[in-house]
PDB file of C-alpha atoms in Angstrom:
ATOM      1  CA  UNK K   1       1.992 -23.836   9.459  1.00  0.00           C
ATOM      2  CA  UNK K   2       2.833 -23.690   6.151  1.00  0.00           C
ATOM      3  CA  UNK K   3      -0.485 -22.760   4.768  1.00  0.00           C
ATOM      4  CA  UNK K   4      -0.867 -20.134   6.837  1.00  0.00           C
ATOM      5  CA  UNK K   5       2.829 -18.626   5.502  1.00  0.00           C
ATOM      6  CA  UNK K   6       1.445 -19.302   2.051  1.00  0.00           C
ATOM      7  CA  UNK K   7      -1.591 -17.524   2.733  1.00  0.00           C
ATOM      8  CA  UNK K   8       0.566 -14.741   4.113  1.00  0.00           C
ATOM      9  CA  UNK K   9       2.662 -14.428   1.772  1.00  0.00           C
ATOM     10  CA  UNK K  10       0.082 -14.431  -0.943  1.00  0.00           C
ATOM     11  CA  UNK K  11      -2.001 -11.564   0.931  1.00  0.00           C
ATOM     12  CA  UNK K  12       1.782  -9.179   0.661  1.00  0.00           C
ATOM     13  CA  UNK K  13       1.740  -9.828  -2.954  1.00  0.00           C
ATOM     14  CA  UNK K  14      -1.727  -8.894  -3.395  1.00  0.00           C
ATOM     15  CA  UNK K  15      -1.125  -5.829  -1.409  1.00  0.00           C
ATOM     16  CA  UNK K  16       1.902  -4.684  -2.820  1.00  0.00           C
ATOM     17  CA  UNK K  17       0.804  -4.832  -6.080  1.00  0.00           C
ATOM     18  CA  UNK K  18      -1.753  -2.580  -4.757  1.00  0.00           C
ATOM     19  CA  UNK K  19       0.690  -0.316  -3.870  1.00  0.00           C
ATOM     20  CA  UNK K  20       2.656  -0.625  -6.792  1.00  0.00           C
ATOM     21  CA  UNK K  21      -0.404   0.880  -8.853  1.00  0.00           C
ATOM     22  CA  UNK K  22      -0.991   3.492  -6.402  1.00  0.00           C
ATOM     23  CA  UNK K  23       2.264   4.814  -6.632  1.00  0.00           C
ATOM     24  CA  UNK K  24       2.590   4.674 -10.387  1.00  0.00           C
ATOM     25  CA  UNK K  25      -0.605   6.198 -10.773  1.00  0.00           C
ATOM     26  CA  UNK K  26       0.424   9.115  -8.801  1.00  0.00           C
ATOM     27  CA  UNK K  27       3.785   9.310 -10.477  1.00  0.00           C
ATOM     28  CA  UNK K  28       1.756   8.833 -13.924  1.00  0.00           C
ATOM     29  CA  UNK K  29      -0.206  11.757 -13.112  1.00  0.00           C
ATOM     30  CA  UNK K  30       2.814  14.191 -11.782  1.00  0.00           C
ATOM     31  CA  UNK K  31       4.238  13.763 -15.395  1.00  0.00           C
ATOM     32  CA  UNK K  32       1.508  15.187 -16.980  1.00  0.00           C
ATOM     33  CA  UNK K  33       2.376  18.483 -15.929  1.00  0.00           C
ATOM     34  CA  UNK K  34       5.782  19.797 -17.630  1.00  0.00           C
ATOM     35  CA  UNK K  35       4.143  17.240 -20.945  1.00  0.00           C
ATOM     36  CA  UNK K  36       1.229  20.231 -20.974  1.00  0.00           C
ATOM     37  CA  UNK K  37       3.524  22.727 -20.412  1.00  0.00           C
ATOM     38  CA  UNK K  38       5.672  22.082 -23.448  1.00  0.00           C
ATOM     39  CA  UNK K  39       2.599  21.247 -25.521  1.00  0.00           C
ATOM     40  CA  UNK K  40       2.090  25.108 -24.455  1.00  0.00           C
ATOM     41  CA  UNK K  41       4.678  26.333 -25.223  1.00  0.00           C
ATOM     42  CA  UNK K  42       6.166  24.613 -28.198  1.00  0.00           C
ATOM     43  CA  UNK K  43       3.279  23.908 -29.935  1.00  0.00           C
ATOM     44  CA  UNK K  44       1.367  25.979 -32.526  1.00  0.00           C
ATOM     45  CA  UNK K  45      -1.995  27.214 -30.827  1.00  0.00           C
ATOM     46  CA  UNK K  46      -3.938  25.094 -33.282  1.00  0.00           C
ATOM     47  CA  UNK K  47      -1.320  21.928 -33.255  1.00  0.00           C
ATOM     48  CA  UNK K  48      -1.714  22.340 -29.124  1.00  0.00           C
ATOM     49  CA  UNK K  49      -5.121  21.939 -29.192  1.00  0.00           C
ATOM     50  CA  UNK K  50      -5.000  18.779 -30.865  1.00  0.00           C
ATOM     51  CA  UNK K  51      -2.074  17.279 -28.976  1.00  0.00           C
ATOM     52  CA  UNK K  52      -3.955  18.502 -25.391  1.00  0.00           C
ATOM     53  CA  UNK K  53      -6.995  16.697 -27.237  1.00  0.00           C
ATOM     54  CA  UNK K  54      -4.772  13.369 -27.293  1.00  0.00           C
ATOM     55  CA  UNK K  55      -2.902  13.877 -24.323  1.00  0.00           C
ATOM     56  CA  UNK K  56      -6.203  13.991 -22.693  1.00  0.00           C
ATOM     57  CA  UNK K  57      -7.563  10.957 -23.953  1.00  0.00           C
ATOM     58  CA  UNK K  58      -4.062   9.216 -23.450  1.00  0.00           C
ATOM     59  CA  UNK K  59      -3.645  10.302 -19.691  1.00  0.00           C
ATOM     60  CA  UNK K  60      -7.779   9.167 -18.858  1.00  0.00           C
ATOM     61  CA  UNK K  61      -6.597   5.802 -20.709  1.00  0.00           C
ATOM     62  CA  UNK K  62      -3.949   5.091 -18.213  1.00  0.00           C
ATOM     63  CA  UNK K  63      -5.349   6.184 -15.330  1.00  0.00           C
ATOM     64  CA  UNK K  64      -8.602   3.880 -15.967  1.00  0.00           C
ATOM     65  CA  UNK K  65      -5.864   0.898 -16.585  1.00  0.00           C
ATOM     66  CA  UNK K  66      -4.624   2.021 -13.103  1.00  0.00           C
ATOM     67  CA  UNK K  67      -7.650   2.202 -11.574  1.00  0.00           C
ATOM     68  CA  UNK K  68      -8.259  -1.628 -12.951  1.00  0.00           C
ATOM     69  CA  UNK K  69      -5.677  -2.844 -10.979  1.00  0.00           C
ATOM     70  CA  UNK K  70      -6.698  -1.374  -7.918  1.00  0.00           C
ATOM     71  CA  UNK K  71     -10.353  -2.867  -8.434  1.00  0.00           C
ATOM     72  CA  UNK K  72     -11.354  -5.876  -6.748  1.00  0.00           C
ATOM     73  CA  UNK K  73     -11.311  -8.776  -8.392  1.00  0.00           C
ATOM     74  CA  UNK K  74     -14.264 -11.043  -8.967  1.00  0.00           C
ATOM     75  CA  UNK K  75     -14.654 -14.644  -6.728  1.00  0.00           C
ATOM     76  CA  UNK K  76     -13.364 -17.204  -7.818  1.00  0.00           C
ATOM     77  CA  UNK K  77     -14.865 -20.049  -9.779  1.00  0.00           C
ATOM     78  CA  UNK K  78     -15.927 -22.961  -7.876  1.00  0.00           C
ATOM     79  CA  UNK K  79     -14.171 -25.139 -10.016  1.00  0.00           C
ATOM     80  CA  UNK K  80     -10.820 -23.827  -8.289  1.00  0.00           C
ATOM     81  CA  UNK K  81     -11.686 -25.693  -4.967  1.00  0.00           C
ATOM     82  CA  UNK K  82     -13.766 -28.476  -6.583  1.00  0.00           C
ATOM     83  CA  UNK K  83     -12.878 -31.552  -4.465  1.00  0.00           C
ATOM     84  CA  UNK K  84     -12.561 -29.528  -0.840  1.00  0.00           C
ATOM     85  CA  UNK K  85     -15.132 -29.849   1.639  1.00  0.00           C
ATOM     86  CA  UNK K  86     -14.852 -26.511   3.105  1.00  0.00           C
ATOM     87  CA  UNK K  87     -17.263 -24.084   3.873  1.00  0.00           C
ATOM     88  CA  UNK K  88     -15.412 -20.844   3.263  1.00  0.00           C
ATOM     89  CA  UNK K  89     -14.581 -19.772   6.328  1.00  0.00           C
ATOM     90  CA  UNK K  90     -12.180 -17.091   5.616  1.00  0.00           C
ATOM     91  CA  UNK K  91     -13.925 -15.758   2.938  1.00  0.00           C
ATOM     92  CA  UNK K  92     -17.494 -14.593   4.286  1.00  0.00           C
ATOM     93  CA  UNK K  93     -20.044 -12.943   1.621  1.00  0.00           C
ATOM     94  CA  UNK K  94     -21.988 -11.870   3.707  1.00  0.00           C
ATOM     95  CA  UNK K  95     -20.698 -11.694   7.359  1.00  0.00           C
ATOM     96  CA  UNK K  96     -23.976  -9.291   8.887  1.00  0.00           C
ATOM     97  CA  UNK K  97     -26.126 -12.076   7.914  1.00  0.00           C
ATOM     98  CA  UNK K  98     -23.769 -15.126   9.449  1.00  0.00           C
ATOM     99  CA  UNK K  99     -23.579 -13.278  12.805  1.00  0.00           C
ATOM    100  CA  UNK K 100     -21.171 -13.984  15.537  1.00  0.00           C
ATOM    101  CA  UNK K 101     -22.286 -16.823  17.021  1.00  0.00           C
ATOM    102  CA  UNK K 102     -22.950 -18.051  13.582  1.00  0.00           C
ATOM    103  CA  UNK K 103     -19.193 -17.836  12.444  1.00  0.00           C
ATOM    104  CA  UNK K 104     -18.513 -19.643  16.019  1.00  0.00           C
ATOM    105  CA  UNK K 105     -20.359 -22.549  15.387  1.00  0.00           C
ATOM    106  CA  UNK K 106     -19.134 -22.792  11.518  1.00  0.00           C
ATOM    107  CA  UNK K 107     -15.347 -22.523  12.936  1.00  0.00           C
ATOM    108  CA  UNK K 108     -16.296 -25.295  15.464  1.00  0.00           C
ATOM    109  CA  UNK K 109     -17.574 -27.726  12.905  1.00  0.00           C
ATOM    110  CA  UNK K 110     -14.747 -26.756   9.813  1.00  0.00           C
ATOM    111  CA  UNK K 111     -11.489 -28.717   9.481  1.00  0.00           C
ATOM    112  CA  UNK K 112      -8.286 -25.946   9.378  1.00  0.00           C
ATOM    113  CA  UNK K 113      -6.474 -27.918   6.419  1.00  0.00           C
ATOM    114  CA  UNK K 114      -9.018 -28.218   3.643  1.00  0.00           C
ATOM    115  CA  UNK K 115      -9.916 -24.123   4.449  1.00  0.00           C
ATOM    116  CA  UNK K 116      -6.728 -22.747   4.208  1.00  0.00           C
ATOM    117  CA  UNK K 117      -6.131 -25.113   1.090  1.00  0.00           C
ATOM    118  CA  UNK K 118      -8.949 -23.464  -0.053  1.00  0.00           C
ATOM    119  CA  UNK K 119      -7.978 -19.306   0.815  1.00  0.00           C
ATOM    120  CA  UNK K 120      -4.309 -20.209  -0.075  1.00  0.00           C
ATOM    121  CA  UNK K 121      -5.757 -21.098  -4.378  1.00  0.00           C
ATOM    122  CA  UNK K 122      -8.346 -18.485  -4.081  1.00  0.00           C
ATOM    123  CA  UNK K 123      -5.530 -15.522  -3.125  1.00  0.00           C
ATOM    124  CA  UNK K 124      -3.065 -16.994  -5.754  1.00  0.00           C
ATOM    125  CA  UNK K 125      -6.019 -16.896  -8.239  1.00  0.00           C
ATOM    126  CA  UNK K 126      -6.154 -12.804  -6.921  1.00  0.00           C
ATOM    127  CA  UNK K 127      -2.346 -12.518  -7.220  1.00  0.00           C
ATOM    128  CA  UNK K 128      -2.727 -14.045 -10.795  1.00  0.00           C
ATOM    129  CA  UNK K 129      -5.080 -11.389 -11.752  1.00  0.00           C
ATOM    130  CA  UNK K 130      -3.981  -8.471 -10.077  1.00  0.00           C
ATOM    131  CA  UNK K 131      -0.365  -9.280 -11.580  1.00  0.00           C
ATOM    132  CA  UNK K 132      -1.749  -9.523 -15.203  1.00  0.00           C
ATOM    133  CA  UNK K 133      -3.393  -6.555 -14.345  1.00  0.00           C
ATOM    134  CA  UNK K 134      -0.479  -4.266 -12.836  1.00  0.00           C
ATOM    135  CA  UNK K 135       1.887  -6.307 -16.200  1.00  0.00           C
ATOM    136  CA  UNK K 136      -0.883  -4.113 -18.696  1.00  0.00           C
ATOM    137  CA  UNK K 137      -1.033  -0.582 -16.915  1.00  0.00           C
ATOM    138  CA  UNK K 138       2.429  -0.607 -16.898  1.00  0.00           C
ATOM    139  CA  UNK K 139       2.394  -1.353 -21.071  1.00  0.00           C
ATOM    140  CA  UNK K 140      -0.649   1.009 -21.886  1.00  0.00           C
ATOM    141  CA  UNK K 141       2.119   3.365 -19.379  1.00  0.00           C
ATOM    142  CA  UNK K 142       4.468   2.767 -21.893  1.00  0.00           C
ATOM    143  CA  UNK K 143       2.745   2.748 -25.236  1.00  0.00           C
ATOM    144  CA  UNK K 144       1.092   6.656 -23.873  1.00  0.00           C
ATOM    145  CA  UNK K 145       4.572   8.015 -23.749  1.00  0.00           C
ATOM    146  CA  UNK K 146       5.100   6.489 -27.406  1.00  0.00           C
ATOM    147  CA  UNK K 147       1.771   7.896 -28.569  1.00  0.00           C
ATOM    148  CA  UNK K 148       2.381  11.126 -26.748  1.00  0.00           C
ATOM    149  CA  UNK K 149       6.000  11.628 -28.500  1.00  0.00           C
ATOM    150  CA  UNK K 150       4.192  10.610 -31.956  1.00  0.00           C
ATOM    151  CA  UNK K 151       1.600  13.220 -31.190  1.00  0.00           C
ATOM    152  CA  UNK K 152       4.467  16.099 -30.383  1.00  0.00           C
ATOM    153  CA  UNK K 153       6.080  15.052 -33.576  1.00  0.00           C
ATOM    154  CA  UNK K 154       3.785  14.156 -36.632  1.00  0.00           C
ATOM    155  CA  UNK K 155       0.123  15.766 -35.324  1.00  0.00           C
ATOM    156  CA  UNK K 156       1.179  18.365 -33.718  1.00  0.00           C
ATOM    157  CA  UNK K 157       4.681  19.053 -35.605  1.00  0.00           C
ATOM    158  CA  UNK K 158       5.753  20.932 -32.360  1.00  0.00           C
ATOM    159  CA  UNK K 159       9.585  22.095 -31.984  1.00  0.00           C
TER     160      UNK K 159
END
């Protein structure tokens, strides 16, 4: 039973950092609106086009580091579940080619312990990554305000 709350638990943390990108993503890309609008406005038309230029490159930065987080990450090595004799039953590569009656007879043979042993490293190996992942969009987030304000100021001497 406790294996199985692990691996619970461990599949909520994957998905909510899921969610957590989503929604700063979204609330990432909101912002850029009134930022263009004052880079309009207050800007030079010469000194605008160069802070749009860097704005641009800024926001398409961000949203990529976003879009990283959301991406799936890459199986695990095998050295993470050196030792187990399982036969990955929760985590199927390919499951048109096992069949039905081909995951039957695999879940008749496996023993429950060593698999979810095995899924409960392999989805805090996914947590692991996904939170280093979320932990940089959120500084590249940060460090394209900074560069934005530097661009409003010094490039684009705006105001």
């Amino acid at each position: 039973d406790f294996l199985k709350q692990v691996v619970s638990f461990t599949e909520s943390n994957i998905r909510s950092y899921d969610t957590k990108a989503q929604i700063s993503l979204a609330a990432f890309v909101l912002s850029a609106n009134p930022i263009v609008a004052i880079a309009g406005v207050g800007c030079a038309p010469q000194a605008g086009k160069m802070v749009l230029m860097i704005l641009i490159a800024v926001y398409f930065t961000t949203i990529i580091a976003y879009l990283w987080v959301l991406w799936p990450v890459a199986p695990p090595i095998q050295k993470l579940t050196e030792g187990l004799k399982t036969q990955n039953a929760f985590f199927i590569h390919d499951p048109v080619a096992l069949g039905a009656t081909g995951f039957t007879a695999k879940l008749a043979q496996l023993d429950v312990e060593p698999e979810l042993t095995s899924e409960a490293l392999k989805l805090a190996h996914i947590r692991r990554v996904k939170a280093q992942r979320f932990k940089t969009a959120l500084m590249v987030t940060a460090a394209a305000y900074a560069l934005i304000a530097v661009a409003y100021f010094i490039v684009g001497r705006c105001f």
